[in-house]
């Protein structure tokens, strides 16, 4: 009987820990939802609009391109669906959001080069 109670309590504890860790991911995702304008000179992407559900639009000069985004741990990946529309066609790096600033560090750009830091500020 004591073993059964221990198993039930252990299972409940594991489920609680899993739900708490997953709820943190949702908060992280919500922090990046919105329209961002670059303040860095290292990218031609003037605006990135990140939508719920994993889609985004990227404005590069006069063109709007569609893309997708995802978060894994503290890595944000923004991938274009048509590399002819916007450049770079991928941004993958460590990210942080502080108030209205989205900072990418160690950014892999186009799977060719790495940029130390790209900064975006929230527009909407």
PDB file of C-alpha atoms in Angstrom:
ATOM      1  CA  UNK A   1       0.000   0.000   0.000  1.00  0.00           C
ATOM      2  CA  UNK A   2       2.822   2.430   0.875  1.00  0.00           C
ATOM      3  CA  UNK A   3       4.564   1.657  -2.425  1.00  0.00           C
ATOM      4  CA  UNK A   4       1.392   2.459  -4.342  1.00  0.00           C
ATOM      5  CA  UNK A   5       0.962   5.825  -2.571  1.00  0.00           C
ATOM      6  CA  UNK A   6       4.606   6.647  -3.307  1.00  0.00           C
ATOM      7  CA  UNK A   7       4.124   5.806  -7.005  1.00  0.00           C
ATOM      8  CA  UNK A   8       0.978   7.942  -7.215  1.00  0.00           C
ATOM      9  CA  UNK A   9       2.666  10.892  -5.494  1.00  0.00           C
ATOM     10  CA  UNK A  10       5.725  10.474  -7.709  1.00  0.00           C
ATOM     11  CA  UNK A  11       3.608  10.401 -10.854  1.00  0.00           C
ATOM     12  CA  UNK A  12       1.716  13.499  -9.749  1.00  0.00           C
ATOM     13  CA  UNK A  13       5.000  15.266  -9.047  1.00  0.00           C
ATOM     14  CA  UNK A  14       6.383  14.425 -12.489  1.00  0.00           C
ATOM     15  CA  UNK A  15       3.185  15.643 -14.153  1.00  0.00           C
ATOM     16  CA  UNK A  16       3.307  18.895 -12.183  1.00  0.00           C
ATOM     17  CA  UNK A  17       6.940  19.513 -13.147  1.00  0.00           C
ATOM     18  CA  UNK A  18       6.198  18.789 -16.817  1.00  0.00           C
ATOM     19  CA  UNK A  19       3.229  21.160 -16.890  1.00  0.00           C
ATOM     20  CA  UNK A  20       5.221  23.935 -15.220  1.00  0.00           C
ATOM     21  CA  UNK A  21       8.096  23.586 -17.669  1.00  0.00           C
ATOM     22  CA  UNK A  22       5.730  23.611 -20.656  1.00  0.00           C
ATOM     23  CA  UNK A  23       3.847  26.647 -19.385  1.00  0.00           C
ATOM     24  CA  UNK A  24       7.124  28.573 -19.336  1.00  0.00           C
ATOM     25  CA  UNK A  25       7.611  27.818 -23.024  1.00  0.00           C
ATOM     26  CA  UNK A  26       4.261  29.373 -23.849  1.00  0.00           C
ATOM     27  CA  UNK A  27       5.185  32.573 -22.032  1.00  0.00           C
ATOM     28  CA  UNK A  28       8.477  32.748 -23.916  1.00  0.00           C
ATOM     29  CA  UNK A  29       6.629  32.362 -27.227  1.00  0.00           C
ATOM     30  CA  UNK A  30       4.156  35.105 -26.362  1.00  0.00           C
ATOM     31  CA  UNK A  31       6.998  37.523 -25.623  1.00  0.00           C
ATOM     32  CA  UNK A  32       8.138  37.518 -29.241  1.00  0.00           C
ATOM     33  CA  UNK A  33       4.688  37.816 -30.863  1.00  0.00           C
ATOM     34  CA  UNK A  34       4.443  41.200 -32.611  1.00  0.00           C
ATOM     35  CA  UNK A  35       6.131  43.468 -35.119  1.00  0.00           C
ATOM     36  CA  UNK A  36       9.858  44.162 -34.732  1.00  0.00           C
ATOM     37  CA  UNK A  37      12.093  46.735 -36.480  1.00  0.00           C
ATOM     38  CA  UNK A  38      15.809  46.182 -36.784  1.00  0.00           C
ATOM     39  CA  UNK A  39      18.185  48.632 -35.175  1.00  0.00           C
ATOM     40  CA  UNK A  40      21.236  46.723 -36.436  1.00  0.00           C
ATOM     41  CA  UNK A  41      23.177  47.368 -39.585  1.00  0.00           C
ATOM     42  CA  UNK A  42      23.940  43.687 -40.152  1.00  0.00           C
ATOM     43  CA  UNK A  43      20.697  42.649 -41.790  1.00  0.00           C
ATOM     44  CA  UNK A  44      18.566  43.910 -44.633  1.00  0.00           C
ATOM     45  CA  UNK A  45      15.427  42.683 -42.893  1.00  0.00           C
ATOM     46  CA  UNK A  46      13.849  45.946 -41.811  1.00  0.00           C
ATOM     47  CA  UNK A  47      10.798  44.421 -40.131  1.00  0.00           C
ATOM     48  CA  UNK A  48       9.853  40.986 -38.869  1.00  0.00           C
ATOM     49  CA  UNK A  49       6.279  40.337 -37.787  1.00  0.00           C
ATOM     50  CA  UNK A  50       5.936  37.201 -35.675  1.00  0.00           C
ATOM     51  CA  UNK A  51       2.482  35.642 -35.454  1.00  0.00           C
ATOM     52  CA  UNK A  52       1.102  33.008 -33.110  1.00  0.00           C
ATOM     53  CA  UNK A  53       1.153  29.562 -34.654  1.00  0.00           C
ATOM     54  CA  UNK A  54       4.664  29.692 -36.119  1.00  0.00           C
ATOM     55  CA  UNK A  55       4.271  32.017 -39.119  1.00  0.00           C
ATOM     56  CA  UNK A  56       5.995  35.334 -39.735  1.00  0.00           C
ATOM     57  CA  UNK A  57       6.444  37.977 -42.403  1.00  0.00           C
ATOM     58  CA  UNK A  58       9.737  39.615 -43.194  1.00  0.00           C
ATOM     59  CA  UNK A  59       9.987  43.016 -44.855  1.00  0.00           C
ATOM     60  CA  UNK A  60      13.224  43.560 -46.717  1.00  0.00           C
ATOM     61  CA  UNK A  61      13.175  46.955 -48.447  1.00  0.00           C
ATOM     62  CA  UNK A  62      10.123  46.825 -50.745  1.00  0.00           C
ATOM     63  CA  UNK A  63       9.350  43.112 -50.477  1.00  0.00           C
ATOM     64  CA  UNK A  64       7.367  41.134 -47.964  1.00  0.00           C
ATOM     65  CA  UNK A  65       8.240  37.473 -47.612  1.00  0.00           C
ATOM     66  CA  UNK A  66       6.607  34.719 -45.639  1.00  0.00           C
ATOM     67  CA  UNK A  67       8.457  32.580 -43.170  1.00  0.00           C
ATOM     68  CA  UNK A  68       8.185  30.368 -40.149  1.00  0.00           C
ATOM     69  CA  UNK A  69       9.614  30.625 -36.661  1.00  0.00           C
ATOM     70  CA  UNK A  70      10.216  28.218 -33.814  1.00  0.00           C
ATOM     71  CA  UNK A  71      11.826  28.184 -30.396  1.00  0.00           C
ATOM     72  CA  UNK A  72      13.888  25.342 -28.995  1.00  0.00           C
ATOM     73  CA  UNK A  73      15.289  26.093 -25.556  1.00  0.00           C
ATOM     74  CA  UNK A  74      16.796  29.566 -25.880  1.00  0.00           C
ATOM     75  CA  UNK A  75      17.286  29.320 -29.659  1.00  0.00           C
ATOM     76  CA  UNK A  76      14.984  31.207 -32.008  1.00  0.00           C
ATOM     77  CA  UNK A  77      14.863  30.100 -35.649  1.00  0.00           C
ATOM     78  CA  UNK A  78      13.301  32.285 -38.342  1.00  0.00           C
ATOM     79  CA  UNK A  79      13.258  30.598 -41.736  1.00  0.00           C
ATOM     80  CA  UNK A  80      12.081  32.046 -45.029  1.00  0.00           C
ATOM     81  CA  UNK A  81       9.886  30.034 -47.338  1.00  0.00           C
ATOM     82  CA  UNK A  82      11.186  31.799 -50.452  1.00  0.00           C
ATOM     83  CA  UNK A  83      14.835  32.872 -50.392  1.00  0.00           C
ATOM     84  CA  UNK A  84      14.363  35.065 -53.479  1.00  0.00           C
ATOM     85  CA  UNK A  85      12.056  37.455 -51.631  1.00  0.00           C
ATOM     86  CA  UNK A  86      14.085  38.409 -48.591  1.00  0.00           C
ATOM     87  CA  UNK A  87      17.637  38.273 -47.428  1.00  0.00           C
ATOM     88  CA  UNK A  88      18.896  36.692 -45.284  1.00  0.00           C
ATOM     89  CA  UNK A  89      16.585  33.727 -45.666  1.00  0.00           C
ATOM     90  CA  UNK A  90      17.350  32.329 -42.209  1.00  0.00           C
ATOM     91  CA  UNK A  91      18.235  33.669 -38.785  1.00  0.00           C
ATOM     92  CA  UNK A  92      19.049  31.131 -36.088  1.00  0.00           C
ATOM     93  CA  UNK A  93      20.524  32.149 -32.761  1.00  0.00           C
ATOM     94  CA  UNK A  94      20.232  32.556 -29.037  1.00  0.00           C
ATOM     95  CA  UNK A  95      17.613  35.146 -28.174  1.00  0.00           C
ATOM     96  CA  UNK A  96      16.377  37.212 -25.290  1.00  0.00           C
ATOM     97  CA  UNK A  97      13.513  39.663 -24.892  1.00  0.00           C
ATOM     98  CA  UNK A  98      13.911  42.584 -22.503  1.00  0.00           C
ATOM     99  CA  UNK A  99      10.921  44.929 -22.460  1.00  0.00           C
ATOM    100  CA  UNK A 100      10.638  46.002 -26.110  1.00  0.00           C
ATOM    101  CA  UNK A 101      14.007  44.714 -27.318  1.00  0.00           C
ATOM    102  CA  UNK A 102      14.579  41.383 -29.045  1.00  0.00           C
ATOM    103  CA  UNK A 103      18.274  40.505 -29.092  1.00  0.00           C
ATOM    104  CA  UNK A 104      19.771  37.703 -31.184  1.00  0.00           C
ATOM    105  CA  UNK A 105      23.299  36.603 -30.274  1.00  0.00           C
ATOM    106  CA  UNK A 106      25.608  34.238 -32.136  1.00  0.00           C
ATOM    107  CA  UNK A 107      23.239  34.396 -35.087  1.00  0.00           C
ATOM    108  CA  UNK A 108      23.727  31.906 -37.903  1.00  0.00           C
ATOM    109  CA  UNK A 109      22.686  33.861 -40.998  1.00  0.00           C
ATOM    110  CA  UNK A 110      21.847  31.982 -44.210  1.00  0.00           C
ATOM    111  CA  UNK A 111      23.797  28.977 -42.845  1.00  0.00           C
ATOM    112  CA  UNK A 112      26.891  30.783 -44.152  1.00  0.00           C
ATOM    113  CA  UNK A 113      28.065  33.289 -41.557  1.00  0.00           C
ATOM    114  CA  UNK A 114      27.678  34.088 -37.886  1.00  0.00           C
ATOM    115  CA  UNK A 115      26.921  37.568 -36.571  1.00  0.00           C
ATOM    116  CA  UNK A 116      27.624  38.380 -32.926  1.00  0.00           C
ATOM    117  CA  UNK A 117      24.426  40.350 -32.335  1.00  0.00           C
ATOM    118  CA  UNK A 118      21.294  41.561 -34.144  1.00  0.00           C
ATOM    119  CA  UNK A 119      18.862  43.810 -32.274  1.00  0.00           C
ATOM    120  CA  UNK A 120      15.187  44.428 -33.007  1.00  0.00           C
ATOM    121  CA  UNK A 121      12.845  46.781 -31.191  1.00  0.00           C
ATOM    122  CA  UNK A 122       9.108  46.248 -30.860  1.00  0.00           C
ATOM    123  CA  UNK A 123       6.953  48.412 -33.122  1.00  0.00           C
ATOM    124  CA  UNK A 124       3.545  46.877 -32.298  1.00  0.00           C
TER     125      UNK A 124
END
